[in-house]
CSV table of C-alpha atoms in Angstrom, one decimal:
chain,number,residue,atom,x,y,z
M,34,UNK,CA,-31.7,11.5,1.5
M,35,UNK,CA,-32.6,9.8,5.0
M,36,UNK,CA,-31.0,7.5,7.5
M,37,UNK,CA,-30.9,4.5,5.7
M,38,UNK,CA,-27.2,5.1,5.2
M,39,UNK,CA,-26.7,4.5,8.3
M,40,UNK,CA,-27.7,0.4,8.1
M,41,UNK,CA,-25.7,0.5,4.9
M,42,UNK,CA,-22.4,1.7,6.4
M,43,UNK,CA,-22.9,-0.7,9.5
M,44,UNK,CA,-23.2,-3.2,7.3
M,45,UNK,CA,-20.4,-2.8,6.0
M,46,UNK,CA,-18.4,-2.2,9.0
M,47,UNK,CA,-19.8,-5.3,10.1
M,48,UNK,CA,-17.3,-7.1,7.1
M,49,UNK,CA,-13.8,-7.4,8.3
M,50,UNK,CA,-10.8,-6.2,6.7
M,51,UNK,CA,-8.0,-5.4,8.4
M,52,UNK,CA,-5.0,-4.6,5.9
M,53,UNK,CA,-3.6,-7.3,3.9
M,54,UNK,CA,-7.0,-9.5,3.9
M,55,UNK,CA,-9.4,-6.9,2.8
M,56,UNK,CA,-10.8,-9.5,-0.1
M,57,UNK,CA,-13.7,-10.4,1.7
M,58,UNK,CA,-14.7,-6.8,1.5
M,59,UNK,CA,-13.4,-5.9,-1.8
M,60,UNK,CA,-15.8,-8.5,-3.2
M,61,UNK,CA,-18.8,-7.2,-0.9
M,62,UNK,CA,-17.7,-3.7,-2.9
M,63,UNK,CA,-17.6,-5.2,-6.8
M,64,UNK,CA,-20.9,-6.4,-6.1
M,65,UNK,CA,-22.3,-3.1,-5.4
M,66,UNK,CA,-20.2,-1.6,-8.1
M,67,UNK,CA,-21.8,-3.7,-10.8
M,68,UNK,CA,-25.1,-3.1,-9.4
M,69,UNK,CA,-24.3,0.6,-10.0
M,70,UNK,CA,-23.4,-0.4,-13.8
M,71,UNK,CA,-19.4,0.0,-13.3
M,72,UNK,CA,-17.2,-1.9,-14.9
M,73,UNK,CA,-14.7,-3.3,-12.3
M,74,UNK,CA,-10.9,-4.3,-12.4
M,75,UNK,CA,-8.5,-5.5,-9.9
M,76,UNK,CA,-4.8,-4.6,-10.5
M,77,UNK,CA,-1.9,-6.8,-8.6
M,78,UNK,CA,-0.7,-4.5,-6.0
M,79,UNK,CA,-1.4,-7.3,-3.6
M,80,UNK,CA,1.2,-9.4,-5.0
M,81,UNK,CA,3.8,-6.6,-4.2
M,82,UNK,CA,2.2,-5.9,-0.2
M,83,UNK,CA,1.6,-9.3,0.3
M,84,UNK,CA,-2.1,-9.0,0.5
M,85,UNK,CA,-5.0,-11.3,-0.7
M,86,UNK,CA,-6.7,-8.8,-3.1
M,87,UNK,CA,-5.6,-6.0,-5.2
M,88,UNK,CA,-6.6,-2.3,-5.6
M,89,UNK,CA,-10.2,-2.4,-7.0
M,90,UNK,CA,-10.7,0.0,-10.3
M,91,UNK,CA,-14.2,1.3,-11.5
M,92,UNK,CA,-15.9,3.1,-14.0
M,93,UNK,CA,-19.2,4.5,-14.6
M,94,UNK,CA,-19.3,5.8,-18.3
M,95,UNK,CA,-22.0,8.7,-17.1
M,96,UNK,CA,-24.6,10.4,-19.2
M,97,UNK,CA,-22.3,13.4,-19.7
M,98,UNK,CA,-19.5,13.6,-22.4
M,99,UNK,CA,-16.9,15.0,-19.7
M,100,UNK,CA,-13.6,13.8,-18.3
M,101,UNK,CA,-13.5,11.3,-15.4
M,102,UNK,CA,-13.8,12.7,-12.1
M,103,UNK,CA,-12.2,10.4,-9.5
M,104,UNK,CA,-13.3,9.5,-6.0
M,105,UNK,CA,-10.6,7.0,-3.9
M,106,UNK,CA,-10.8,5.5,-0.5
M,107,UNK,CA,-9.0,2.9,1.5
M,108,UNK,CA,-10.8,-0.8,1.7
M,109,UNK,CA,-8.2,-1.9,4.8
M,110,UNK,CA,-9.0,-0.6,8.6
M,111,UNK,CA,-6.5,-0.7,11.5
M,112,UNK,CA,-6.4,-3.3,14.3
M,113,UNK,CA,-8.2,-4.3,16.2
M,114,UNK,CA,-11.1,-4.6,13.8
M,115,UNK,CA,-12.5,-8.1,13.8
M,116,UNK,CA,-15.7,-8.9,14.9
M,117,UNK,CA,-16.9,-5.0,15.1
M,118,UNK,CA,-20.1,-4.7,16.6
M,119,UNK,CA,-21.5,-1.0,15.5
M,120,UNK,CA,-24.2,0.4,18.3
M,121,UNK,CA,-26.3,3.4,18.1
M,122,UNK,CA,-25.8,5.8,20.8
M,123,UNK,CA,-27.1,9.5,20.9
M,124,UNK,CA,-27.3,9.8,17.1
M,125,UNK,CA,-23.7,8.7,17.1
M,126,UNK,CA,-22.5,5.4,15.9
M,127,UNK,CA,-20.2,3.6,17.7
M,128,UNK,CA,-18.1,0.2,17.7
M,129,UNK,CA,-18.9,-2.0,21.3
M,130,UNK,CA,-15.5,-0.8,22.7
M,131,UNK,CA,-13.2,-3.9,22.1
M,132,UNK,CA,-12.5,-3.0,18.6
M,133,UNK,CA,-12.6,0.2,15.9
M,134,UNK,CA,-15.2,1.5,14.2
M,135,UNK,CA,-13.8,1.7,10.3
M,136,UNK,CA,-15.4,4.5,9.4
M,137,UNK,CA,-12.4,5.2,8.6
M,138,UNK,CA,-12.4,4.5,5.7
M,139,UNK,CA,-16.0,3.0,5.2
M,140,UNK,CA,-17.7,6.1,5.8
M,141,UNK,CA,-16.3,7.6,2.9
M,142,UNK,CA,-17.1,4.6,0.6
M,143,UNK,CA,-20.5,3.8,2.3
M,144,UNK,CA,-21.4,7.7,1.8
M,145,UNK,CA,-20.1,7.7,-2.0
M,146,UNK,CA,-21.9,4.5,-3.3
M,147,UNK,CA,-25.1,6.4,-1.5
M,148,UNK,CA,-24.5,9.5,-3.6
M,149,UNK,CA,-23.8,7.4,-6.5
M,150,UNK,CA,-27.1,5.7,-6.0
M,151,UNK,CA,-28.7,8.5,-5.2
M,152,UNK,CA,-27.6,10.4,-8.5
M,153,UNK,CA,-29.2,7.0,-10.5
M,154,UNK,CA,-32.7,7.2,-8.3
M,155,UNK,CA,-33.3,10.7,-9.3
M,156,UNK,CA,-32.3,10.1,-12.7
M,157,UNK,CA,-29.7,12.8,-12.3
M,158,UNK,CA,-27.5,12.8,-15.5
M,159,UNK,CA,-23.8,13.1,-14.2
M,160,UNK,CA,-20.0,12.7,-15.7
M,161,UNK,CA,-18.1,9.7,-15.7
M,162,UNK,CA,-16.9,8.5,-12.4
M,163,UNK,CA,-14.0,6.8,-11.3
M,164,UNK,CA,-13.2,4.6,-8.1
M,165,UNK,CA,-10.3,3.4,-6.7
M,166,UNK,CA,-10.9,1.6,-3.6
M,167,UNK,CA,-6.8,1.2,-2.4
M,168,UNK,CA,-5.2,-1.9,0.0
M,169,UNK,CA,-3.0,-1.4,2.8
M,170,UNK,CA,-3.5,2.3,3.2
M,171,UNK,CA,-3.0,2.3,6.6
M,172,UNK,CA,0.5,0.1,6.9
M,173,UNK,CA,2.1,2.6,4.8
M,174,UNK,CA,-0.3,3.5,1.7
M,175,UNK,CA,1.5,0.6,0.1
M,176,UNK,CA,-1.7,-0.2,-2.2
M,177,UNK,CA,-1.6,3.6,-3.8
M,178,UNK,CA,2.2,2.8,-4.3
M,179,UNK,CA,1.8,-0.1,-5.9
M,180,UNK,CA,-1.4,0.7,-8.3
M,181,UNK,CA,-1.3,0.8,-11.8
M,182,UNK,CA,-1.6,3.9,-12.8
M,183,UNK,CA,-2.2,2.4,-16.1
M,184,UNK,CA,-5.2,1.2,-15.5
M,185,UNK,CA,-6.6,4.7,-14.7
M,186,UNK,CA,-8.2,7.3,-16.8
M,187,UNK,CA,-9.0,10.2,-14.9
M,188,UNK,CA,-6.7,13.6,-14.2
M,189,UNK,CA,-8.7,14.7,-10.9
M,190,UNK,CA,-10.5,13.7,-7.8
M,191,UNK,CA,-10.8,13.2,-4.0
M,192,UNK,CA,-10.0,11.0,-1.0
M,193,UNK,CA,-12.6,10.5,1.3
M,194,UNK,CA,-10.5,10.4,4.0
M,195,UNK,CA,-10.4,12.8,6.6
M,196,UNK,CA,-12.6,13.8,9.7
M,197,UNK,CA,-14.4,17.5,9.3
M,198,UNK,CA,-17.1,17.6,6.6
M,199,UNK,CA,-16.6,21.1,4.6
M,200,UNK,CA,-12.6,21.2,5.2
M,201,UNK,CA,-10.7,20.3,2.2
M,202,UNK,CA,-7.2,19.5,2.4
M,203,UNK,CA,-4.8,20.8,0.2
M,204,UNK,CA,-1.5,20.3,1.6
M,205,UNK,CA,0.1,17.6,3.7
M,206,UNK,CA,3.8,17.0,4.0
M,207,UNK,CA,5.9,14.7,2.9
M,208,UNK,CA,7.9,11.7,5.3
M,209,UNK,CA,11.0,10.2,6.0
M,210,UNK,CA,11.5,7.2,7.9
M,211,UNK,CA,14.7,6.1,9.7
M,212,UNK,CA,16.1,3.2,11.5
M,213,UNK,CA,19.4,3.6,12.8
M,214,UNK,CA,21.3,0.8,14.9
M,215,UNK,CA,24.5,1.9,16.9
M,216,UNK,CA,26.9,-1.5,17.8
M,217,UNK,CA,28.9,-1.0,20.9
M,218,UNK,CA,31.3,-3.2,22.8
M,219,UNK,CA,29.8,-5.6,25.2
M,220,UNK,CA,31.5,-6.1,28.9
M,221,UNK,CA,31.1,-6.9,32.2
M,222,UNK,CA,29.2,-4.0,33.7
M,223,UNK,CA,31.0,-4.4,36.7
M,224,UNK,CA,34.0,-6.3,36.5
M,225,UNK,CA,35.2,-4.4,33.5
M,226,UNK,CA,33.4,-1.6,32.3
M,227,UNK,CA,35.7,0.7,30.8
M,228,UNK,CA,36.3,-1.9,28.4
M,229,UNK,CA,32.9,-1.8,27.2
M,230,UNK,CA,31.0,1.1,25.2
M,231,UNK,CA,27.3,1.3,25.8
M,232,UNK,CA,25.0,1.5,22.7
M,233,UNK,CA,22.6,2.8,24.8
M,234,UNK,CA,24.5,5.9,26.0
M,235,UNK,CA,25.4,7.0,22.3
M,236,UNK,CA,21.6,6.5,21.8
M,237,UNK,CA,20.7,8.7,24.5
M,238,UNK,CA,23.3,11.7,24.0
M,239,UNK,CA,22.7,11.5,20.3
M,240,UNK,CA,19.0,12.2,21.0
M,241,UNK,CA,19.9,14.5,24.0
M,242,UNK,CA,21.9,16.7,21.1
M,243,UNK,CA,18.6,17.0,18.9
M,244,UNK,CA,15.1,19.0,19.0
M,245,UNK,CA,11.8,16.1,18.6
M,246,UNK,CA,8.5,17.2,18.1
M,247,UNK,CA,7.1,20.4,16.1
M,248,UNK,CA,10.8,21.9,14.9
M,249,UNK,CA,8.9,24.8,13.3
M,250,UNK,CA,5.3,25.5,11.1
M,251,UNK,CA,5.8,22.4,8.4
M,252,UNK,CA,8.4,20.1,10.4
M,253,UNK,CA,8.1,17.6,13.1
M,254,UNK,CA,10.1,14.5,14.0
M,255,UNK,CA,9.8,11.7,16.1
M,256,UNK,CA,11.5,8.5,17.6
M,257,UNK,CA,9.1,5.6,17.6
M,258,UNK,CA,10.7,2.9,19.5
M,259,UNK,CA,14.0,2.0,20.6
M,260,UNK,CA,15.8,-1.4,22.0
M,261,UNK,CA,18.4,-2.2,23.4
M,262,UNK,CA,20.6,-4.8,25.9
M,263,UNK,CA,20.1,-7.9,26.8
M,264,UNK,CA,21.0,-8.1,30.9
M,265,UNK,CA,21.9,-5.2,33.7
M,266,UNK,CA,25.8,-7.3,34.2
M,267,UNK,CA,26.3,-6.2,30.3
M,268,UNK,CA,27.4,-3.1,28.8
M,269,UNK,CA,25.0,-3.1,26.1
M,270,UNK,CA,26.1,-3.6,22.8
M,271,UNK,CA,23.3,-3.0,20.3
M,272,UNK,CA,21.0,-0.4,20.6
M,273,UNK,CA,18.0,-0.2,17.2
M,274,UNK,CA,15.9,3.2,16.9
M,275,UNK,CA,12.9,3.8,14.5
M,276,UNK,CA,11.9,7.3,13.9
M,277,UNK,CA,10.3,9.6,11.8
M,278,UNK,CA,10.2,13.3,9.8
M,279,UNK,CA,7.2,15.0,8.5
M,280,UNK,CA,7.6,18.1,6.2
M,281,UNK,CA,6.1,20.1,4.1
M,282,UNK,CA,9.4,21.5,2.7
M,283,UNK,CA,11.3,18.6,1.0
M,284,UNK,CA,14.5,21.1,1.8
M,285,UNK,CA,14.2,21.7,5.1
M,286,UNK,CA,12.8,17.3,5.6
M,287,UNK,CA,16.4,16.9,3.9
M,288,UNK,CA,18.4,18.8,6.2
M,289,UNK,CA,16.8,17.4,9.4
M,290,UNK,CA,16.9,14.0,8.0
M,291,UNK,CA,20.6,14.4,7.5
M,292,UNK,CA,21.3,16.2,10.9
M,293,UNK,CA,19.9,13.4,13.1
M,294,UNK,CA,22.0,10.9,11.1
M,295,UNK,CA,25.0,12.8,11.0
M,296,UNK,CA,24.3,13.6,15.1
M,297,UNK,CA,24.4,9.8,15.9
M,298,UNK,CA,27.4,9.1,13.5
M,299,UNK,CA,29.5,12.1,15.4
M,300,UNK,CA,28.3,11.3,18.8
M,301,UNK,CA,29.4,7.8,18.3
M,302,UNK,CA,33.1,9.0,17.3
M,303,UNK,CA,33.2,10.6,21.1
M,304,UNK,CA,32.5,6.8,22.6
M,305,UNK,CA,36.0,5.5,21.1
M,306,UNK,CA,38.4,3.6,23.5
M,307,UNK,CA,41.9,2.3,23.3
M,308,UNK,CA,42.1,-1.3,24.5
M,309,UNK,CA,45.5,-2.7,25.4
M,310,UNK,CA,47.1,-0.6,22.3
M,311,UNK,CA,43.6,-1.8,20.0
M,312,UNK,CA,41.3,1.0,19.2
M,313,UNK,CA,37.5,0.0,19.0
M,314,UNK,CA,35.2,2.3,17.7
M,315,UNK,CA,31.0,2.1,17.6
M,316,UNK,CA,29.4,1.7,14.1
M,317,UNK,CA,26.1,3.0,13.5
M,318,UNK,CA,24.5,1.7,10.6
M,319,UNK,CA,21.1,3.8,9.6
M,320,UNK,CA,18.7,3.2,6.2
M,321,UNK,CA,16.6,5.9,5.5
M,322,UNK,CA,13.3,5.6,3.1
M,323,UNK,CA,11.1,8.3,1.7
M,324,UNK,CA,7.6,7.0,2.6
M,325,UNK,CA,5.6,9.5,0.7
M,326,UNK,CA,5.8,13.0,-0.9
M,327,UNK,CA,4.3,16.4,-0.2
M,328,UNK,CA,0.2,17.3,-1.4
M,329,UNK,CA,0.3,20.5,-2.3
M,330,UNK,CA,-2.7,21.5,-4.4
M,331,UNK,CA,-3.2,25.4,-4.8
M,332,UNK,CA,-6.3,27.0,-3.2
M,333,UNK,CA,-7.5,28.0,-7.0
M,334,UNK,CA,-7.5,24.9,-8.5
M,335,UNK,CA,-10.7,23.6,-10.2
M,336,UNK,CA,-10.9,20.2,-7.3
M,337,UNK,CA,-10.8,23.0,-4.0
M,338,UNK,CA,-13.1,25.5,-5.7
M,339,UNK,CA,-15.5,22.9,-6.6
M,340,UNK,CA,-15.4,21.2,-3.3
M,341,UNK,CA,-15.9,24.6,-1.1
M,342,UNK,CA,-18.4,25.9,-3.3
M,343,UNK,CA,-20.2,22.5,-2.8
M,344,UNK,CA,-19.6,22.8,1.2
M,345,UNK,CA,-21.1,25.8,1.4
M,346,UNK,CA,-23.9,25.4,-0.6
M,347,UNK,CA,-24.8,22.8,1.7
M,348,UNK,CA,-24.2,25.5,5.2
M,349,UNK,CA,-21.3,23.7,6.0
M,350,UNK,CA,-18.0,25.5,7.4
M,351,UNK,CA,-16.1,25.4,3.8
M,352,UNK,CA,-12.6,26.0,4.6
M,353,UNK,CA,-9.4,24.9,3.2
M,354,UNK,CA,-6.5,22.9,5.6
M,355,UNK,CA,-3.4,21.7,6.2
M,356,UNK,CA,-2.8,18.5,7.0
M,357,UNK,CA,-0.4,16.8,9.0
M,358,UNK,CA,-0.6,12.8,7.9
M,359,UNK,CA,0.1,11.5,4.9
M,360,UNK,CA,-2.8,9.3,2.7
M,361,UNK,CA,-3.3,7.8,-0.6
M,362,UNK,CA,-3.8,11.9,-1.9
M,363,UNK,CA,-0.2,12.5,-1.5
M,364,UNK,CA,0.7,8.8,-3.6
M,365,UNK,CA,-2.3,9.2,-6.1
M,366,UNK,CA,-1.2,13.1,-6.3
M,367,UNK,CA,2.3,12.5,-7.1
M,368,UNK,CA,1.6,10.4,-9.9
M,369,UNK,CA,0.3,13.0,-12.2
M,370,UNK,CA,-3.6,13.1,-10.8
M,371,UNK,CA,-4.8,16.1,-9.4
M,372,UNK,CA,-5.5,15.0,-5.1
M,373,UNK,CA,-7.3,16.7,-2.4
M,374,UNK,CA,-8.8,15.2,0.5
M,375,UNK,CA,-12.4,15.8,1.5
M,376,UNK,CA,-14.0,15.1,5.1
M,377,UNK,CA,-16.4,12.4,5.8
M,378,UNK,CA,-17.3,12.8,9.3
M,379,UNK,CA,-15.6,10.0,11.2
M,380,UNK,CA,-14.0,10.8,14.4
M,381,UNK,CA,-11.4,9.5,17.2
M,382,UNK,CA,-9.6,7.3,14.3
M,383,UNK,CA,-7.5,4.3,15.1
M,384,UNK,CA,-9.2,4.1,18.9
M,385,UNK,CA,-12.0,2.0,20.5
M,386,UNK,CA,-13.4,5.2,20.6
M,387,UNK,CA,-14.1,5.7,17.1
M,388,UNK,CA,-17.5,7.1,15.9
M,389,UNK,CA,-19.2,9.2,13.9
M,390,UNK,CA,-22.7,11.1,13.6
M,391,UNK,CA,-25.7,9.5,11.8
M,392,UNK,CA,-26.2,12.9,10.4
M,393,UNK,CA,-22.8,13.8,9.5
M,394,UNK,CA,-22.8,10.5,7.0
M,395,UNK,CA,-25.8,12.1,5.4
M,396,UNK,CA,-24.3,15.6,4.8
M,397,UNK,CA,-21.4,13.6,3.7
M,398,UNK,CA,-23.1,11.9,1.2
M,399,UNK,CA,-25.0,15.2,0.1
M,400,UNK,CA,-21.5,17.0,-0.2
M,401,UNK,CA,-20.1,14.4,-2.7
M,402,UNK,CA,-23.9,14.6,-4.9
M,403,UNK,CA,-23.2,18.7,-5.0
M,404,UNK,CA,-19.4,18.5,-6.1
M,405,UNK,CA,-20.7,15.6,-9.2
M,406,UNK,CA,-23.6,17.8,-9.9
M,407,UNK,CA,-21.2,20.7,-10.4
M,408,UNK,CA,-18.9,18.9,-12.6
M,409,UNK,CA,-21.7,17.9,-14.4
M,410,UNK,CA,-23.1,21.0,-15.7
């Protein structure tokens, strides 16, 4: 194993694919499947996300009569990442500053079609492999949710997907998203502003009333954004929120869920006013959507043991982790395939600041050689 994974993943950096036009660099990636003897699908997710290419499926058949063992990482990259122009700095490689790196996710793909290649080199027999290289992972995961699961044969696997090479992640929580928006009464804000009843203030004593942040261990909750008014001289009428819940207990992301809702609806009662004899009362229409369910893989399943016993064969600092973002794992995991997440290396993710070691995409691509190797024997 030596640097030349290095050019490789810059290279591939180098192809832009920001979510929703990642065909450029799915095609780039069927190419170097083939070349690896895989035969290659593309499902129509894309025509559910709105994309210009769907999920791409491989398979290598393997030398070893075994069941599939899947690898999956994301083809799309956050904004902005047009134009990326990788340098080399200290060992470390880094984008020019005006853009992301991707190395998240390429450094996971770049360092599995290296192992994969590497396997083939050495004439290393190995099990079948399957790849799914998912759209749109980072606008919502909405290429895992829309993949046909059809189209796949394998039970178990890993995203390369995470930051710290040796951790394996075997939990991370499940999300609800919200968007609530309260309707006042507009009115002159001062001519006549008892006849008006301020979206604004139900917005702000409704979120004065509630905890945000880390609520305990598994919980957190956020608002995102919020809007509101259109001139000082106006009582405001419409306020919108967006917000968030993260949870690794699907009882306790219920409750909280319901006790912000049920917070704004009761705080808007309070803001009623009698007008001339006519009673007006704020309306707070929400939606709520269930982005995503829990991971929860148990430390002694065959996937973790595999991957820490790999990890430390290797010296690295095999642990196990929580995590507290969603990814493909938790879509992929939920529909009947065994999910972990493994780390690649990449760091500072969705920043200009994005990097990652030269070395660390070698281990990484050692680390995923050791954990086929082991399902080989």
């Amino acid at each position: 194993m030596d640097s030349d994974i290095a050019d490789y993943f810059i290279s591939l950096v180098q192809i832009d694919s920001e979510s929703k036009d990642e065909k450029r660099f799915a095609k780039k990636m069927e190419q170097e499947l083939l070349k690896l003897g895989a035969e290659v699908k593309y499902d129509n997710a894309n025509k559910k996300t709105g994309g210009n290419v769907g999920n791409l499926i491989a398979y290598l058949p393997g030398k070893i009569d075994k069941e599939p063992l899947l690898f999956c990482c994301h083809l799309d990259t956050v904004k902005p990442g047009k134009n990326i122009k990788p340098v080399i700095k200290d060992g470390r490689i880094y984008s020019s500053g005006d853009t992301i790196l991707g190395a998240d996710d390429k450094s996971g793909i770049a360092e599995l079609i290296y192992a994969i290649r590497h396997l083939q080199r050495e004439n290393i027999s190995y099990l079948p492999i399957e790849v799914i290289f998912t759209i749109s992972e980072e606008i919502g995961l909405l290429g895992a949710k829309n993949l046909d699961y059809s189209l796949i044969r394998a039970k178990k696997g890993y995203a390369l997907d995470t930051h710290k090479l040796g951790a394996v992640t075997i939990q991370a929580p499940s999300q609800n998203s919200f968007d609530i928006k309260i309707i006042g009464k507009e009115a002159h804000a001062g001519a006549e502003p008892e006849k008006g009843i301020s979206a604004i203030r139900i917005a702000s004593e409704s979120i004065s009333k509630l905890n945000w942040g880390r609520l305990d261990d598994e919980t957190t909750s956020n608002i995102g954004t919020i809007q509101g008014g259109i001139a000082t001289n106006i009582i405001a009428k419409e306020t919108t929120l967006t917000g968030e819940l993260r949870s690794h207990n699907e009882d306790t992301l219920k409750r909280e869920t319901d006790k912000i809702i049920n917070t704004f609806i009761d705080t808007a009662k309070e803001f009623s006013i009698n007008i001339d004899g006519k009673l007006f009362e704020p309306k707070v229409d929400y939606e709520v959507r269930k982005e995503y369910s829990a991971l929860n893989v148990s430390e002694h399943n065959e996937i973790v043991q595999i991957g820490l016993k790999s990890a430390k064969k290797l010296g690295l600092p095999a642990k196990t982790i929580i995590g507290g973002g969603g990814s493909d794992a938790n879509i992929i995991h939920n529909n009947g395939i065994d999910m972990v997440i493994l780390g690649t290396g990449m760091r500072n993710v969705h920043t200009v600041e994005e990097n990652i070691p030269i070395d660390d995409l070698i281990m990484g691509t050692k680390w995923i050689i050791e954990i086929i190797k082991e399902y080989s024997k």
